[in-house]
mmCIF file of C-alpha atoms in Angstrom:
data_model
loop_
_atom_site.group_PDB
_atom_site.id
_atom_site.type_symbol
_atom_site.label_atom_id
_atom_site.label_comp_id
_atom_site.label_asym_id
_atom_site.label_seq_id
_atom_site.Cartn_x
_atom_site.Cartn_y
_atom_site.Cartn_z
ATOM 1 C CA UNK F 1 14.894 16.430 1.487
ATOM 2 C CA UNK F 2 16.015 14.954 4.764
ATOM 3 C CA UNK F 3 16.682 11.223 4.985
ATOM 4 C CA UNK F 4 14.013 10.630 7.648
ATOM 5 C CA UNK F 5 11.491 12.495 5.482
ATOM 6 C CA UNK F 6 12.291 10.251 2.519
ATOM 7 C CA UNK F 7 11.834 7.119 4.601
ATOM 8 C CA UNK F 8 8.533 8.464 5.874
ATOM 9 C CA UNK F 9 7.282 9.209 2.372
ATOM 10 C CA UNK F 10 8.323 5.775 1.156
ATOM 11 C CA UNK F 11 6.671 4.064 4.129
ATOM 12 C CA UNK F 12 3.423 5.961 3.665
ATOM 13 C CA UNK F 13 3.516 5.297 -0.085
ATOM 14 C CA UNK F 14 4.032 1.568 0.383
ATOM 15 C CA UNK F 15 1.179 1.400 2.897
ATOM 16 C CA UNK F 16 -1.180 3.071 0.428
ATOM 17 C CA UNK F 17 0.171 0.902 -2.419
ATOM 18 C CA UNK F 18 -0.634 -2.233 -0.453
ATOM 19 C CA UNK F 19 -4.050 -0.805 0.353
ATOM 20 C CA UNK F 20 -4.621 -0.324 -3.375
ATOM 21 C CA UNK F 21 -3.313 -3.701 -4.485
ATOM 22 C CA UNK F 22 -4.482 -6.234 -1.957
ATOM 23 C CA UNK F 23 -8.289 -5.772 -1.960
ATOM 24 C CA UNK F 24 -8.395 -6.218 -5.725
ATOM 25 C CA UNK F 25 -6.475 -9.503 -5.820
ATOM 26 C CA UNK F 26 -6.534 -11.250 -2.456
ATOM 27 C CA UNK F 27 -10.171 -12.430 -2.723
ATOM 28 C CA UNK F 28 -9.190 -14.372 -5.842
ATOM 29 C CA UNK F 29 -6.162 -15.783 -4.028
ATOM 30 C CA UNK F 30 -8.361 -16.910 -1.143
ATOM 31 C CA UNK F 31 -10.770 -18.498 -3.607
ATOM 32 C CA UNK F 32 -7.947 -20.342 -5.367
ATOM 33 C CA UNK F 33 -6.547 -21.618 -2.074
ATOM 34 C CA UNK F 34 -10.026 -22.682 -0.928
ATOM 35 C CA UNK F 35 -10.623 -24.594 -4.175
ATOM 36 C CA UNK F 36 -7.207 -26.234 -3.801
ATOM 37 C CA UNK F 37 -8.086 -27.345 -0.287
ATOM 38 C CA UNK F 38 -11.443 -28.754 -1.363
ATOM 39 C CA UNK F 39 -9.888 -30.516 -4.350
ATOM 40 C CA UNK F 40 -7.196 -32.037 -2.165
ATOM 41 C CA UNK F 41 -9.471 -33.171 0.689
ATOM 42 C CA UNK F 42 -12.510 -34.480 -1.164
ATOM 43 C CA UNK F 43 -12.623 -38.204 -1.929
ATOM 44 C CA UNK F 44 -11.455 -38.812 -5.476
ATOM 45 C CA UNK F 45 -10.102 -35.272 -5.771
ATOM 46 C CA UNK F 46 -7.591 -34.319 -8.416
ATOM 47 C CA UNK F 47 -4.236 -33.552 -6.804
ATOM 48 C CA UNK F 48 -2.929 -31.995 -10.027
ATOM 49 C CA UNK F 49 -5.818 -29.550 -10.021
ATOM 50 C CA UNK F 50 -5.214 -28.865 -6.324
ATOM 51 C CA UNK F 51 -1.520 -28.202 -7.005
ATOM 52 C CA UNK F 52 -2.396 -25.844 -9.873
ATOM 53 C CA UNK F 53 -4.863 -23.920 -7.707
ATOM 54 C CA UNK F 54 -2.319 -23.751 -4.916
ATOM 55 C CA UNK F 55 0.222 -22.337 -7.373
ATOM 56 C CA UNK F 56 -2.340 -19.776 -8.594
ATOM 57 C CA UNK F 57 -3.102 -18.765 -5.005
ATOM 58 C CA UNK F 58 0.597 -18.266 -4.345
ATOM 59 C CA UNK F 59 1.060 -16.288 -7.554
ATOM 60 C CA UNK F 60 -1.902 -14.070 -6.722
ATOM 61 C CA UNK F 61 -0.770 -13.468 -3.135
ATOM 62 C CA UNK F 62 2.876 -12.851 -3.937
ATOM 63 C CA UNK F 63 2.089 -10.889 -7.067
ATOM 64 C CA UNK F 64 -0.380 -8.712 -5.207
ATOM 65 C CA UNK F 65 2.137 -7.911 -2.488
ATOM 66 C CA UNK F 66 4.851 -7.194 -5.047
ATOM 67 C CA UNK F 67 2.530 -5.021 -7.139
ATOM 68 C CA UNK F 68 1.449 -3.189 -3.977
ATOM 69 C CA UNK F 69 5.015 -2.416 -2.957
ATOM 70 C CA UNK F 70 5.913 -1.264 -6.471
ATOM 71 C CA UNK F 71 2.739 0.825 -6.649
ATOM 72 C CA UNK F 72 3.619 2.414 -3.324
ATOM 73 C CA UNK F 73 7.170 3.166 -4.388
ATOM 74 C CA UNK F 74 5.961 4.800 -7.591
ATOM 75 C CA UNK F 75 3.352 6.795 -5.653
ATOM 76 C CA UNK F 76 5.938 7.906 -3.092
ATOM 77 C CA UNK F 77 8.498 8.891 -5.714
ATOM 78 C CA UNK F 78 6.012 10.682 -7.928
ATOM 79 C CA UNK F 79 4.414 12.551 -5.047
ATOM 80 C CA UNK F 80 7.808 13.495 -3.612
ATOM 81 C CA UNK F 81 8.705 15.040 -6.952
ATOM 82 C CA UNK F 82 5.289 16.661 -7.326
ATOM 83 C CA UNK F 83 5.467 18.149 -3.821
ATOM 84 C CA UNK F 84 8.497 20.175 -4.902
ATOM 85 C CA UNK F 85 6.436 21.902 -7.581
ATOM 86 C CA UNK F 86 2.854 21.770 -6.320
ATOM 87 C CA UNK F 87 2.004 23.925 -3.336
ATOM 88 C CA UNK F 88 -1.695 23.150 -2.840
ATOM 89 C CA UNK F 89 -3.133 19.924 -1.350
ATOM 90 C CA UNK F 90 -5.581 19.572 -4.252
ATOM 91 C CA UNK F 91 -2.612 19.475 -6.630
ATOM 92 C CA UNK F 92 -1.152 16.540 -4.727
ATOM 93 C CA UNK F 93 -4.587 14.914 -4.766
ATOM 94 C CA UNK F 94 -4.639 15.248 -8.543
ATOM 95 C CA UNK F 95 -1.073 13.932 -8.834
ATOM 96 C CA UNK F 96 -1.967 10.978 -6.588
ATOM 97 C CA UNK F 97 -5.008 10.188 -8.736
ATOM 98 C CA UNK F 98 -2.972 10.323 -11.924
ATOM 99 C CA UNK F 99 -0.224 8.117 -10.510
ATOM 100 C CA UNK F 100 -2.756 5.693 -9.037
ATOM 101 C CA UNK F 101 -4.545 5.392 -12.369
ATOM 102 C CA UNK F 102 -1.270 4.780 -14.195
ATOM 103 C CA UNK F 103 0.129 2.105 -11.883
ATOM 104 C CA UNK F 104 -3.033 0.136 -11.082
ATOM 105 C CA UNK F 105 -2.904 -1.882 -14.352
ATOM 106 C CA UNK F 106 -0.096 -3.883 -12.749
ATOM 107 C CA UNK F 107 -2.923 -5.601 -10.882
ATOM 108 C CA UNK F 108 -4.409 -6.728 -14.195
ATOM 109 C CA UNK F 109 -1.165 -8.486 -14.985
ATOM 110 C CA UNK F 110 -1.216 -10.241 -11.604
ATOM 111 C CA UNK F 111 -4.846 -11.310 -12.011
ATOM 112 C CA UNK F 112 -4.313 -12.389 -15.623
ATOM 113 C CA UNK F 113 -1.346 -14.572 -14.675
ATOM 114 C CA UNK F 114 -2.915 -15.941 -11.493
ATOM 115 C CA UNK F 115 -6.282 -16.840 -13.035
ATOM 116 C CA UNK F 116 -5.315 -17.789 -16.600
ATOM 117 C CA UNK F 117 -7.123 -14.701 -17.864
ATOM 118 C CA UNK F 118 -10.514 -15.483 -16.309
ATOM 119 C CA UNK F 119 -13.028 -12.930 -17.524
ATOM 120 C CA UNK F 120 -14.971 -12.551 -14.252
ATOM 121 C CA UNK F 121 -11.850 -11.886 -12.197
ATOM 122 C CA UNK F 122 -10.413 -9.464 -14.752
ATOM 123 C CA UNK F 123 -13.779 -7.675 -15.004
ATOM 124 C CA UNK F 124 -13.996 -7.256 -11.239
ATOM 125 C CA UNK F 125 -10.430 -5.975 -11.126
ATOM 126 C CA UNK F 126 -11.313 -3.518 -13.885
ATOM 127 C CA UNK F 127 -14.231 -2.250 -11.785
ATOM 128 C CA UNK F 128 -11.854 -1.703 -8.859
ATOM 129 C CA UNK F 129 -9.617 0.573 -10.953
ATOM 130 C CA UNK F 130 -11.529 3.852 -10.400
ATOM 131 C CA UNK F 131 -12.029 3.034 -6.720
ATOM 132 C CA UNK F 132 -8.317 2.466 -6.185
ATOM 133 C CA UNK F 133 -7.526 5.624 -8.155
ATOM 134 C CA UNK F 134 -9.744 7.494 -5.692
ATOM 135 C CA UNK F 135 -7.859 5.848 -2.806
ATOM 136 C CA UNK F 136 -4.557 7.118 -4.216
ATOM 137 C CA UNK F 137 -6.059 10.576 -4.693
ATOM 138 C CA UNK F 138 -7.440 10.716 -1.165
ATOM 139 C CA UNK F 139 -4.082 9.827 0.360
ATOM 140 C CA UNK F 140 -1.832 11.906 -1.932
ATOM 141 C CA UNK F 141 -1.334 14.840 0.456
ATOM 142 C CA UNK F 142 -0.653 12.510 3.371
ATOM 143 C CA UNK F 143 1.903 10.496 1.436
ATOM 144 C CA UNK F 144 3.757 13.677 0.491
ATOM 145 C CA UNK F 145 3.665 14.798 4.118
ATOM 146 C CA UNK F 146 1.618 17.960 3.570
ATOM 147 C CA UNK F 147 -1.365 16.904 5.690
ATOM 148 C CA UNK F 148 -1.979 14.441 8.523
ATOM 149 C CA UNK F 149 -5.614 13.577 7.898
ATOM 150 C CA UNK F 150 -5.049 9.799 7.874
ATOM 151 C CA UNK F 151 -3.611 8.867 11.250
ATOM 152 C CA UNK F 152 -2.901 5.249 10.230
ATOM 153 C CA UNK F 153 -0.219 6.504 7.822
ATOM 154 C CA UNK F 154 1.741 8.286 10.519
ATOM 155 C CA UNK F 155 3.795 6.522 13.194
ATOM 156 C CA UNK F 156 2.733 7.062 16.785
ATOM 157 C CA UNK F 157 6.082 6.475 18.485
ATOM 158 C CA UNK F 158 9.150 8.719 18.524
ATOM 159 C CA UNK F 159 9.909 10.487 15.267
ATOM 160 C CA UNK F 160 11.373 8.209 12.646
ATOM 161 C CA UNK F 161 15.113 8.461 12.314
ATOM 162 C CA UNK F 162 15.524 9.909 15.797
ATOM 163 C CA UNK F 163 16.219 7.971 18.926
ATOM 164 C CA UNK F 164 14.808 8.953 22.245
ATOM 165 C CA UNK F 165 17.276 9.876 24.966
ATOM 166 C CA UNK F 166 17.935 7.075 27.437
ATOM 167 C CA UNK F 167 16.239 7.501 30.795
ATOM 168 C CA UNK F 168 18.427 7.043 33.834
ATOM 169 C CA UNK F 169 17.150 5.927 37.206
ATOM 170 C CA UNK F 170 16.882 8.817 39.618
ATOM 171 C CA UNK F 171 16.873 11.495 36.971
ATOM 172 C CA UNK F 172 14.373 14.149 37.895
ATOM 173 C CA UNK F 173 12.678 16.208 35.200
ATOM 174 C CA UNK F 174 14.034 19.695 34.787
ATOM 175 C CA UNK F 175 11.906 22.500 36.077
ATOM 176 C CA UNK F 176 12.215 25.964 34.683
ATOM 177 C CA UNK F 177 13.407 28.579 37.170
ATOM 178 C CA UNK F 178 11.013 31.381 37.888
ATOM 179 C CA UNK F 179 12.342 34.836 37.480
ATOM 180 C CA UNK F 180 11.715 36.801 40.695
#
């Protein structure tokens, strides 16, 4: 596999990994940061509680981003290997679903650490598991580079790994000669 292809697969995998990880955790991080702000600003507020909530918000945000990148790397690596064997897009969809289902529990660890094991937050994250597995399945063929159905995964500029030729002033475009 060419080096530019590998970078493209990794980039697409990380984008999908972040898409899988962040919606499940970032609402809880925003809630923790909001509670910390209220606790800090209200008269007679507890600064220790505000500091703890601020720490939880940071753990949830950083942990979510880290889990998203790791999820994306695992998706990219697994789908790159699967694309060598599987020839049909539905096979890559199935491989993406399987990988997504296997790596999503990393989010449970992030939520458990960032919320002290709060049941409501863990339950909501559990409900997001099949949805995020479907997200990984839907993007599997695009991550592997077999289809281009999701335009947001593909760069719009010059091809990755290639540089465009410099343009010089006064250079006219070449015109093909007509055969007479």
